[in-house]
Amino acid sequence: MIAMSTIENTTNLNIDKSKIRKDFALYVSQSILAMIGFSAYILADTYFVANGIGTMALAGLNIALPIYSIILGIGMLISVGGSTFFAVVKARGDHELGNKIFTFAVTIAVVFGLIFLFLGRAFSEELAFLFGGDEVTVPYASTYIHVVSTFSVPFMLNNIIVAFIRNDNAPKFATAALLASNLSNCIMDWIFIYLCKIGMKGAALATGLSPIIGLCVLSIYFIRRKNTFKMLNPFKYIHGNNNPEHRHRKNKFFWIFKNVFVLGLSNLIIEISSGLSIVSFNIASWSIAGNLGVSAYSIVANISFVVNALFNGIGQGMQPLISRCHGKGDNNSKMHVIRLGLITAFSMAIVLYAILYVFATPFSDIFNKTSDPELNAMGSVGIRCYFVAYFFAGLNIVIAASMNAQEAAIRSLLITVSRGLLLLVPAIAILAQFGNIVYLWFALPVSEFITLAFVSVMYLRSKEKNLVESKLK
């Protein structure tokens, strides 16, 4: 009987692990595809701007990217924070609270979207100068900011609804919607830049219209009544709360705001850090090599958008699984998902770096309309140096995402702040002092390596503390 029991337990464990691996493969693969589609908004613009307009327009596009990062950052704050909170409460069976979280996310996104619409249209030229533009590049950058900011509300809503649908056990549909949006962006880029000949305005218009296409596809999910969550009247629950379990919470609206903000803050910091690093890199590369240096960094940065998306895809794909396990208190399954994420991230880093190292020159040449040999050489060296960072960055991204998914928002935030604000921007400033752009390319690898060392020390201390506490018990 003991032998039979042992065999049954082992079999169940294998079946559980097999199911976890299957779910992990489904969610992560769909999330990676979705994130590639999302990042390709900018990649498509970069390709068509570089080849359809020219090198200075490419530099102008890179100067405008921080506004995209800011809009995306607020969108990620609300979408990741809201959908993570939604997944946890859904696993605990509180569907009423899940509806309120979704309602809050949509409402606050519209408010922020309208604010960005106003700022982008009223101060596009001032923002372009602030982000590192000069008299040559500001006309391109300000045009892009002016048009893209007009579509801030659709951008944010597209982000949020995709995240909630993914956490509603429909990762394939969420991915399909984002890929449809991305494909429409590529088609409209080609039409507006090559056929209509409306230059930078056309590139921005294509980027802005594509999330509207995504929202049209996402609406099918609700029309077919596949959703387990719904939009409520936002004014109805701000002051009231009928659930007896939650009556001690004085104001439901602000309680939801606090939880969403805490869970999504690390994603906002990621995007804000990305925007600040782009501005810092633009200024540093311009001081070393002028607008040619900015164009070279633009090549590297836009490839980085896609590479970063792959690792963010792992983190966001893991999130519904980890949040579900966390909500149910299933620690063994949760740890298995995290291990799979770390193994996947490191394996992906090896494959990606090998591809980028070997094909650095062809990748650089894709965005080089005039076949400028100096730009090509600068860009290819940048690719080989800059992307060393992802051996460390991939692990940092996955660890931070796993912390956030299990409501350990403070630890996730520490990792995120260390990667960007505390280390990357100072590393750019220090390495720029050497006056050689090659040194500048190593700013990201240095900051990511130091962050991973910090994370490792934090993990070992936490493990040691848990061992001591378990012995005392």
Short mmCIF file of C-alpha atoms in Angstrom, two decimals:
data_model
loop_
_atom_site.label_atom_id
_atom_site.label_comp_id
_atom_site.label_asym_id
_atom_site.label_seq_id
_atom_site.Cartn_x
_atom_site.Cartn_y
_atom_site.Cartn_z
CA MET A 1 0.00 0.00 0.00
CA ILE A 2 2.86 2.39 0.87
CA ALA A 3 4.55 1.66 -2.46
CA MET A 4 1.29 2.24 -4.35
CA SER A 5 0.73 5.51 -2.50
CA THR A 6 4.24 6.69 -3.35
CA ILE A 7 3.76 5.84 -7.01
CA GLU A 8 0.43 7.68 -7.09
CA ASN A 9 1.94 10.79 -5.48
CA THR A 10 4.87 10.76 -7.92
CA THR A 11 2.52 10.36 -10.86
CA ASN A 12 0.35 13.22 -9.67
CA LEU A 13 3.45 15.40 -9.26
CA ASN A 14 4.54 14.56 -12.82
CA ILE A 15 1.06 15.27 -14.14
CA ASP A 16 1.00 18.62 -12.30
CA LYS A 17 4.42 19.59 -13.65
CA SER A 18 3.43 18.52 -17.12
CA LYS A 19 0.30 20.70 -16.93
CA ILE A 20 2.34 23.63 -15.63
CA ARG A 21 4.82 23.28 -18.51
CA LYS A 22 1.94 23.11 -21.00
CA ASP A 23 0.25 26.20 -19.53
CA PHE A 24 3.61 28.00 -19.35
CA ALA A 25 4.35 27.25 -23.01
CA LEU A 26 0.88 28.46 -24.06
CA TYR A 27 0.81 31.68 -22.04
CA VAL A 28 4.45 32.66 -22.59
CA SER A 29 4.45 31.92 -26.33
CA GLN A 30 1.25 33.92 -26.82
CA SER A 31 2.56 36.75 -24.65
CA ILE A 32 5.86 36.89 -26.54
CA LEU A 33 4.00 37.07 -29.86
CA ALA A 34 1.79 39.82 -28.45
CA MET A 35 4.75 41.82 -27.14
CA ILE A 36 6.60 41.47 -30.44
CA GLY A 37 3.50 42.81 -32.14
CA PHE A 38 3.33 45.68 -29.68
CA SER A 39 7.02 46.60 -29.97
CA ALA A 40 6.82 46.37 -33.74
CA TYR A 41 4.72 49.55 -33.75
CA ILE A 42 7.94 51.49 -33.35
CA LEU A 43 10.11 49.05 -35.32
CA ALA A 44 7.87 49.41 -38.37
CA ASP A 45 7.98 53.18 -38.05
CA THR A 46 11.78 53.06 -37.76
CA TYR A 47 12.18 50.95 -40.88
CA PHE A 48 9.81 53.02 -43.03
CA VAL A 49 11.07 56.36 -41.68
CA ALA A 50 14.72 55.38 -42.23
CA ASN A 51 14.16 54.13 -45.77
CA GLY A 52 11.26 56.33 -46.84
CA ILE A 53 12.28 59.70 -45.35
CA GLY A 54 15.96 59.65 -44.33
CA THR A 55 18.65 59.63 -41.63
CA MET A 56 17.68 62.93 -39.94
CA ALA A 57 14.05 61.79 -39.76
CA LEU A 58 15.32 58.61 -38.08
CA ALA A 59 17.16 60.72 -35.51
CA GLY A 60 13.99 62.80 -35.05
CA LEU A 61 11.93 59.65 -34.47
CA ASN A 62 14.34 58.52 -31.76
CA ILE A 63 14.08 61.93 -30.06
CA ALA A 64 10.26 61.57 -30.05
CA LEU A 65 10.30 58.06 -28.52
CA PRO A 66 10.25 59.21 -24.86
CA ILE A 67 6.69 60.50 -25.30
CA TYR A 68 5.74 57.02 -26.50
CA SER A 69 7.50 55.54 -23.45
CA ILE A 70 5.60 57.85 -21.09
CA ILE A 71 2.20 57.02 -22.63
CA LEU A 72 3.10 53.33 -22.67
CA GLY A 73 4.39 53.55 -19.08
CA ILE A 74 1.12 54.91 -17.69
CA GLY A 75 -0.74 52.34 -19.79
CA MET A 76 1.41 49.54 -18.37
CA LEU A 77 0.96 50.87 -14.83
CA ILE A 78 -2.81 50.55 -15.17
CA SER A 79 -2.95 47.41 -17.35
CA VAL A 80 -0.38 45.27 -15.50
CA GLY A 81 -1.40 46.52 -12.04
CA GLY A 82 -5.11 46.15 -12.79
CA SER A 83 -4.92 42.77 -14.55
CA THR A 84 -2.61 41.29 -11.88
CA PHE A 85 -4.99 42.41 -9.13
CA PHE A 86 -7.90 41.08 -11.23
CA ALA A 87 -6.22 37.66 -11.64
CA VAL A 88 -5.61 37.31 -7.89
CA VAL A 89 -9.18 38.24 -6.86
CA LYS A 90 -10.64 36.09 -9.65
CA ALA A 91 -8.67 33.07 -8.36
CA ARG A 92 -10.25 33.76 -4.96
CA GLY A 93 -13.74 33.84 -6.52
CA ASP A 94 -14.54 37.54 -6.07
CA HIS A 95 -16.01 38.36 -9.49
CA GLU A 96 -17.77 41.51 -8.28
CA LEU A 97 -14.45 43.03 -7.24
CA GLY A 98 -12.95 41.91 -10.58
CA ASN A 99 -15.58 43.97 -12.44
CA LYS A 100 -14.81 47.00 -10.30
CA ILE A 101 -11.08 46.67 -10.96
CA PHE A 102 -11.71 46.58 -14.72
CA THR A 103 -14.05 49.59 -14.50
CA PHE A 104 -11.44 51.52 -12.54
CA ALA A 105 -8.69 50.64 -15.06
CA VAL A 106 -10.71 51.81 -18.07
CA THR A 107 -11.89 55.01 -16.35
CA ILE A 108 -8.47 56.12 -15.15
CA ALA A 109 -6.92 55.27 -18.56
CA VAL A 110 -9.35 57.59 -20.33
CA VAL A 111 -8.52 60.40 -17.89
CA PHE A 112 -4.75 60.03 -18.37
CA GLY A 113 -5.17 59.61 -22.12
CA LEU A 114 -6.97 62.94 -22.38
CA ILE A 115 -4.22 64.64 -20.36
CA PHE A 116 -1.54 63.29 -22.74
CA LEU A 117 -3.62 64.33 -25.73
CA PHE A 118 -3.65 67.93 -24.50
CA LEU A 119 0.05 68.06 -23.53
CA GLY A 120 1.27 66.43 -26.74
CA ARG A 121 -0.71 68.69 -29.03
CA ALA A 122 -0.06 71.91 -27.09
CA PHE A 123 3.66 71.45 -26.36
CA SER A 124 5.01 69.12 -29.06
CA GLU A 125 7.86 71.43 -30.11
CA GLU A 126 8.92 72.20 -26.52
CA LEU A 127 8.94 68.47 -25.71
CA ALA A 128 11.06 67.73 -28.78
CA PHE A 129 13.72 70.21 -27.63
CA LEU A 130 13.50 68.83 -24.08
CA PHE A 131 14.15 65.28 -25.33
CA GLY A 132 17.42 66.31 -26.99
CA GLY A 133 16.43 67.65 -30.41
CA ASP A 134 18.08 70.46 -32.36
CA GLU A 135 17.00 72.71 -35.23
CA VAL A 136 17.43 69.87 -37.74
CA THR A 137 15.63 67.07 -35.87
CA VAL A 138 12.93 68.97 -33.92
CA PRO A 139 10.57 69.44 -36.95
CA TYR A 140 10.46 65.65 -37.40
CA ALA A 141 10.20 64.89 -33.66
CA SER A 142 7.51 67.49 -32.91
CA THR A 143 5.35 66.26 -35.80
CA TYR A 144 5.52 62.71 -34.49
CA ILE A 145 4.70 63.78 -30.89
CA HIS A 146 1.83 66.01 -32.05
CA VAL A 147 0.10 63.23 -33.99
CA VAL A 148 0.82 60.21 -31.75
CA SER A 149 -0.37 61.97 -28.58
CA THR A 150 -3.75 62.48 -30.28
CA PHE A 151 -4.30 58.73 -30.00
CA SER A 152 -3.28 58.39 -26.33
CA VAL A 153 -6.70 57.11 -25.21
CA PRO A 154 -6.89 54.24 -27.78
CA PHE A 155 -3.26 53.31 -26.98
CA MET A 156 -4.01 52.94 -23.29
CA LEU A 157 -7.35 51.19 -23.70
CA ASN A 158 -5.86 48.70 -26.15
CA ASN A 159 -3.13 47.88 -23.61
CA ILE A 160 -5.58 47.46 -20.74
CA ILE A 161 -8.20 45.33 -22.49
CA VAL A 162 -5.53 43.01 -23.92
CA ALA A 163 -4.09 42.47 -20.41
CA PHE A 164 -7.50 41.71 -18.87
CA ILE A 165 -8.47 39.31 -21.67
CA ARG A 166 -5.13 37.51 -21.26
CA ASN A 167 -5.91 37.11 -17.54
CA ASP A 168 -9.42 35.94 -18.44
CA ASN A 169 -7.90 32.67 -19.76
CA ALA A 170 -7.87 33.85 -23.40
CA PRO A 171 -4.18 34.45 -24.25
CA LYS A 172 -4.61 33.41 -27.89
CA PHE A 173 -7.34 35.97 -28.54
CA ALA A 174 -5.31 38.74 -26.84
CA THR A 175 -2.34 37.87 -29.05
CA ALA A 176 -4.45 37.81 -32.22
CA ALA A 177 -5.79 41.30 -31.46
CA LEU A 178 -2.30 42.75 -30.95
CA LEU A 179 -0.94 41.09 -34.07
CA ALA A 180 -3.86 42.48 -36.11
CA SER A 181 -3.05 45.92 -34.74
CA ASN A 182 0.62 45.54 -35.62
CA LEU A 183 -0.06 44.29 -39.14
CA SER A 184 -2.34 47.25 -39.78
CA ASN A 185 0.45 49.58 -38.61
CA CYS A 186 2.89 48.10 -41.12
CA ILE A 187 0.37 48.37 -43.97
CA MET A 188 -0.56 51.97 -43.11
CA ASP A 189 3.13 52.95 -42.76
CA TRP A 190 3.71 51.76 -46.30
CA ILE A 191 0.58 53.53 -47.61
CA PHE A 192 1.15 56.87 -45.84
CA ILE A 193 4.92 57.13 -46.35
CA TYR A 194 5.44 55.55 -49.77
CA LEU A 195 2.12 56.02 -51.56
CA CYS A 196 0.69 59.17 -49.96
CA LYS A 197 4.13 60.76 -49.40
CA ILE A 198 3.13 62.49 -46.14
CA GLY A 199 6.42 61.71 -44.37
CA MET A 200 6.73 61.76 -40.57
CA LYS A 201 3.08 62.68 -40.14
CA GLY A 202 2.18 59.50 -42.01
CA ALA A 203 4.39 57.35 -39.77
CA ALA A 204 2.79 58.83 -36.66
CA LEU A 205 -0.71 58.49 -38.13
CA ALA A 206 -0.12 54.79 -38.86
CA THR A 207 1.08 54.24 -35.30
CA GLY A 208 -1.89 56.10 -33.85
CA LEU A 209 -4.60 54.39 -35.92
CA SER A 210 -3.36 50.84 -35.30
CA PRO A 211 -4.60 50.55 -31.66
CA ILE A 212 -8.06 51.53 -32.95
CA ILE A 213 -7.90 48.47 -35.23
CA GLY A 214 -6.83 46.44 -32.18
CA LEU A 215 -9.83 47.70 -30.17
CA CYS A 216 -12.18 46.72 -32.99
CA VAL A 217 -10.81 43.15 -32.89
CA LEU A 218 -10.97 43.08 -29.07
CA SER A 219 -14.65 44.08 -29.18
CA ILE A 220 -15.44 40.68 -30.74
CA TYR A 221 -14.54 39.05 -27.40
CA PHE A 222 -17.31 41.03 -25.69
CA ILE A 223 -19.81 40.73 -28.55
CA ARG A 224 -19.50 36.94 -28.34
CA ARG A 225 -19.91 37.15 -24.53
CA LYS A 226 -16.68 35.28 -23.82
CA ASN A 227 -15.78 37.70 -21.02
CA THR A 228 -16.16 36.89 -17.31
CA PHE A 229 -15.72 40.58 -16.42
CA LYS A 230 -17.67 43.65 -17.47
CA MET A 231 -17.71 47.44 -17.36
CA LEU A 232 -19.80 49.00 -14.61
CA ASN A 233 -21.02 52.55 -14.10
CA PRO A 234 -17.84 54.18 -12.70
CA PHE A 235 -19.84 56.68 -10.61
CA LYS A 236 -21.91 53.97 -8.96
CA TYR A 237 -19.23 52.31 -6.86
CA ILE A 238 -16.88 55.22 -6.04
CA HIS A 239 -18.71 55.96 -2.79
CA GLY A 240 -20.53 52.71 -2.13
CA ASN A 241 -19.63 49.16 -1.21
CA ASN A 242 -22.25 46.46 -0.63
CA ASN A 243 -19.91 43.52 0.03
CA PRO A 244 -19.98 42.81 3.81
CA GLU A 245 -16.39 41.51 3.69
CA HIS A 246 -15.14 44.89 2.45
CA ARG A 247 -17.23 47.31 4.50
CA HIS A 248 -14.22 48.29 6.58
CA ARG A 249 -12.69 49.87 3.47
CA LYS A 250 -13.78 53.49 3.60
CA ASN A 251 -13.55 54.18 -0.10
CA LYS A 252 -13.50 51.37 -2.63
CA PHE A 253 -12.25 53.60 -5.45
CA PHE A 254 -9.11 54.70 -3.62
CA TRP A 255 -8.51 51.22 -2.21
CA ILE A 256 -8.48 49.81 -5.78
CA PHE A 257 -6.31 52.72 -6.92
CA LYS A 258 -3.73 51.92 -4.21
CA ASN A 259 -3.53 48.22 -5.13
CA VAL A 260 -3.38 48.82 -8.88
CA PHE A 261 -0.77 51.54 -8.44
CA VAL A 262 1.46 49.37 -6.20
CA LEU A 263 1.27 46.34 -8.53
CA GLY A 264 1.81 48.38 -11.70
CA LEU A 265 4.40 50.85 -10.43
CA SER A 266 7.43 48.79 -11.44
CA ASN A 267 6.16 48.70 -15.05
CA LEU A 268 5.74 52.47 -15.03
CA ILE A 269 9.30 52.84 -13.72
CA ILE A 270 10.53 50.54 -16.51
CA GLU A 271 9.00 52.75 -19.20
CA ILE A 272 9.95 56.03 -17.52
CA SER A 273 13.50 54.71 -17.16
CA SER A 274 13.41 53.73 -20.83
CA GLY A 275 12.36 57.25 -21.76
CA LEU A 276 15.04 58.83 -19.57
CA SER A 277 17.71 56.48 -20.90
CA ILE A 278 16.72 57.34 -24.50
CA VAL A 279 17.02 61.06 -23.71
CA SER A 280 20.36 60.45 -21.93
CA PHE A 281 21.69 58.30 -24.78
CA ASN A 282 20.52 60.88 -27.34
CA ILE A 283 22.33 63.70 -25.55
CA ALA A 284 25.47 61.61 -24.90
CA SER A 285 25.71 60.18 -28.44
CA TRP A 286 25.07 63.63 -29.95
CA SER A 287 27.88 65.12 -27.81
CA ILE A 288 30.27 62.41 -29.05
CA ALA A 289 29.26 61.91 -32.71
CA GLY A 290 26.54 64.47 -33.55
CA ASN A 291 23.30 63.48 -35.30
CA LEU A 292 25.10 60.47 -36.82
CA GLY A 293 25.61 59.16 -33.28
CA VAL A 294 21.90 59.72 -32.51
CA SER A 295 20.98 57.80 -35.68
CA ALA A 296 23.31 54.94 -34.70
CA TYR A 297 21.75 54.80 -31.25
CA SER A 298 18.31 54.84 -32.89
CA ILE A 299 19.21 51.64 -34.75
CA VAL A 300 20.34 49.96 -31.51
CA ALA A 301 17.39 51.29 -29.48
CA ASN A 302 14.77 50.12 -31.92
CA ILE A 303 16.21 46.61 -32.12
CA SER A 304 16.26 46.76 -28.32
CA PHE A 305 12.50 47.45 -28.32
CA VAL A 306 11.92 44.05 -29.90
CA VAL A 307 14.51 42.19 -27.81
CA ASN A 308 13.14 43.75 -24.63
CA ALA A 309 9.65 42.74 -25.72
CA LEU A 310 10.69 39.09 -25.89
CA PHE A 311 11.79 39.08 -22.25
CA ASN A 312 8.81 41.16 -21.16
CA GLY A 313 6.71 38.56 -22.97
CA ILE A 314 8.12 35.88 -20.68
CA GLY A 315 7.41 38.00 -17.62
CA GLN A 316 3.86 38.93 -18.68
CA GLY A 317 3.11 35.39 -19.85
CA MET A 318 4.13 34.02 -16.44
CA GLN A 319 2.06 36.61 -14.57
CA PRO A 320 -1.44 35.04 -14.89
CA LEU A 321 -0.04 31.62 -13.87
CA ILE A 322 1.90 32.98 -10.88
CA SER A 323 -0.99 35.21 -9.76
CA ARG A 324 -3.40 32.26 -10.00
CA CYS A 325 -1.08 30.00 -7.96
CA HIS A 326 -0.51 32.81 -5.48
CA GLY A 327 -4.24 33.42 -5.12
CA LYS A 328 -4.77 29.70 -4.38
CA GLY A 329 -1.72 29.43 -2.09
CA ASP A 330 -0.03 26.83 -4.35
CA ASN A 331 3.65 27.66 -3.68
CA ASN A 332 5.14 24.55 -5.34
CA SER A 333 3.49 25.27 -8.68
CA LYS A 334 4.41 28.94 -8.37
CA MET A 335 8.10 28.15 -7.87
CA HIS A 336 8.07 25.74 -10.81
CA VAL A 337 6.67 28.47 -13.09
CA ILE A 338 9.39 30.89 -11.94
CA ARG A 339 12.15 28.30 -12.60
CA LEU A 340 10.78 27.72 -16.11
CA GLY A 341 10.81 31.48 -16.68
CA LEU A 342 14.45 31.87 -15.64
CA ILE A 343 15.59 28.94 -17.80
CA THR A 344 13.64 30.30 -20.79
CA ALA A 345 15.08 33.80 -20.34
CA PHE A 346 18.70 32.68 -20.19
CA SER A 347 18.29 30.29 -23.14
CA MET A 348 16.68 33.08 -25.16
CA ALA A 349 19.56 35.45 -24.30
CA ILE A 350 22.10 32.98 -25.71
CA VAL A 351 20.18 32.48 -28.98
CA LEU A 352 19.42 36.18 -29.49
CA TYR A 353 22.96 37.36 -28.83
CA ALA A 354 24.40 34.78 -31.24
CA ILE A 355 22.02 35.99 -33.99
CA LEU A 356 22.67 39.68 -33.30
CA TYR A 357 26.45 39.21 -33.15
CA VAL A 358 26.64 37.32 -36.43
CA PHE A 359 24.16 39.55 -38.31
CA ALA A 360 25.02 42.90 -36.68
CA THR A 361 26.03 44.55 -39.96
CA PRO A 362 22.95 43.46 -41.98
CA PHE A 363 20.66 44.53 -39.11
CA SER A 364 22.36 47.92 -39.01
CA ASP A 365 22.11 48.28 -42.77
CA ILE A 366 18.31 47.74 -42.71
CA PHE A 367 17.87 51.22 -41.19
CA ASN A 368 20.56 52.89 -43.31
CA LYS A 369 18.84 54.34 -46.38
CA THR A 370 21.94 56.09 -47.73
CA SER A 371 24.24 53.09 -47.01
CA ASP A 372 26.49 55.42 -45.02
CA PRO A 373 29.51 53.23 -44.10
CA GLU A 374 30.23 55.24 -40.96
CA LEU A 375 26.67 54.85 -39.69
CA ASN A 376 26.71 51.16 -40.56
CA ALA A 377 29.99 50.57 -38.71
CA MET A 378 28.84 52.56 -35.67
CA GLY A 379 25.50 50.73 -35.54
CA SER A 380 26.98 47.22 -35.92
CA VAL A 381 29.55 47.81 -33.15
CA GLY A 382 26.74 49.16 -31.00
CA ILE A 383 24.66 46.02 -31.52
CA ARG A 384 27.53 43.71 -30.54
CA CYS A 385 28.32 45.68 -27.37
CA TYR A 386 24.89 46.82 -26.19
CA PHE A 387 23.12 43.45 -26.33
CA VAL A 388 25.57 41.73 -24.00
CA ALA A 389 23.27 43.29 -21.39
CA TYR A 390 20.47 40.80 -22.01
CA PHE A 391 22.33 37.90 -20.42
CA PHE A 392 21.62 39.80 -17.18
CA ALA A 393 18.59 41.90 -18.17
CA GLY A 394 16.49 38.86 -19.13
CA LEU A 395 16.87 37.38 -15.67
CA ASN A 396 16.21 40.74 -14.00
CA ILE A 397 13.00 41.23 -16.01
CA VAL A 398 11.68 37.75 -15.19
CA ILE A 399 12.52 38.01 -11.47
CA ALA A 400 10.89 41.45 -11.18
CA ALA A 401 7.76 40.24 -13.03
CA SER A 402 7.48 37.14 -10.81
CA MET A 403 7.76 39.29 -7.67
CA ASN A 404 5.04 41.62 -8.91
CA ALA A 405 2.73 38.76 -9.89
CA GLN A 406 2.75 37.45 -6.31
CA GLU A 407 2.08 40.92 -4.82
CA ALA A 408 5.70 41.46 -3.69
CA ALA A 409 5.56 44.89 -5.33
CA ILE A 410 8.28 46.54 -3.20
CA ARG A 411 10.93 43.97 -4.18
CA SER A 412 9.89 44.21 -7.82
CA LEU A 413 10.16 47.99 -7.61
CA LEU A 414 13.66 47.81 -6.07
CA ILE A 415 14.87 45.71 -9.00
CA THR A 416 13.24 48.00 -11.55
CA VAL A 417 14.56 51.23 -10.00
CA SER A 418 18.06 49.73 -9.75
CA ARG A 419 18.05 48.74 -13.43
CA GLY A 420 17.04 52.17 -14.70
CA LEU A 421 17.04 55.30 -12.61
CA LEU A 422 19.76 54.41 -10.10
CA LEU A 423 22.29 52.77 -12.43
CA LEU A 424 21.67 53.19 -16.17
CA VAL A 425 21.36 56.98 -16.38
CA PRO A 426 24.50 57.55 -14.21
CA ALA A 427 26.38 54.88 -16.23
CA ILE A 428 25.55 56.76 -19.46
CA ALA A 429 26.78 60.05 -17.97
CA ILE A 430 30.04 58.50 -16.70
CA LEU A 431 30.92 56.50 -19.84
CA ALA A 432 30.14 59.47 -22.11
CA GLN A 433 33.04 61.32 -20.47
CA PHE A 434 35.51 59.03 -22.28
CA GLY A 435 34.50 60.68 -25.58
CA ASN A 436 34.22 57.40 -27.47
CA ILE A 437 30.80 56.03 -28.43
CA VAL A 438 32.04 52.43 -28.03
CA TYR A 439 32.31 52.96 -24.27
CA LEU A 440 28.78 54.36 -24.26
CA TRP A 441 27.36 51.09 -25.65
CA PHE A 442 28.41 49.31 -22.43
CA ALA A 443 26.25 51.47 -20.14
CA LEU A 444 23.35 49.00 -20.25
CA PRO A 445 25.46 45.82 -19.70
CA VAL A 446 27.15 47.43 -16.69
CA SER A 447 23.87 48.55 -15.07
CA GLU A 448 22.14 45.20 -15.68
CA PHE A 449 25.09 43.21 -14.32
CA ILE A 450 25.20 45.27 -11.10
CA THR A 451 21.42 44.87 -10.70
CA LEU A 452 21.63 41.08 -11.09
CA ALA A 453 24.42 40.99 -8.47
CA PHE A 454 22.16 43.00 -6.13
CA VAL A 455 19.21 40.64 -6.81
CA SER A 456 21.40 37.59 -6.13
CA VAL A 457 22.56 39.00 -2.78
CA MET A 458 18.96 39.89 -1.88
CA TYR A 459 17.83 36.34 -2.73
CA LEU A 460 20.63 34.64 -0.75
CA ARG A 461 19.93 36.78 2.32
CA SER A 462 16.21 36.03 2.07
CA LYS A 463 16.92 32.30 1.76
CA GLU A 464 19.29 32.38 4.73
CA LYS A 465 16.68 34.25 6.82
CA ASN A 466 14.00 31.67 5.96
CA LEU A 467 16.33 28.82 6.95
CA VAL A 468 17.05 30.44 10.33
CA GLU A 469 13.34 31.03 10.96
CA SER A 470 12.47 27.43 10.04
CA LYS A 471 15.12 26.10 12.46
CA LEU A 472 13.78 28.28 15.30
CA LYS A 473 10.32 26.87 14.71
#
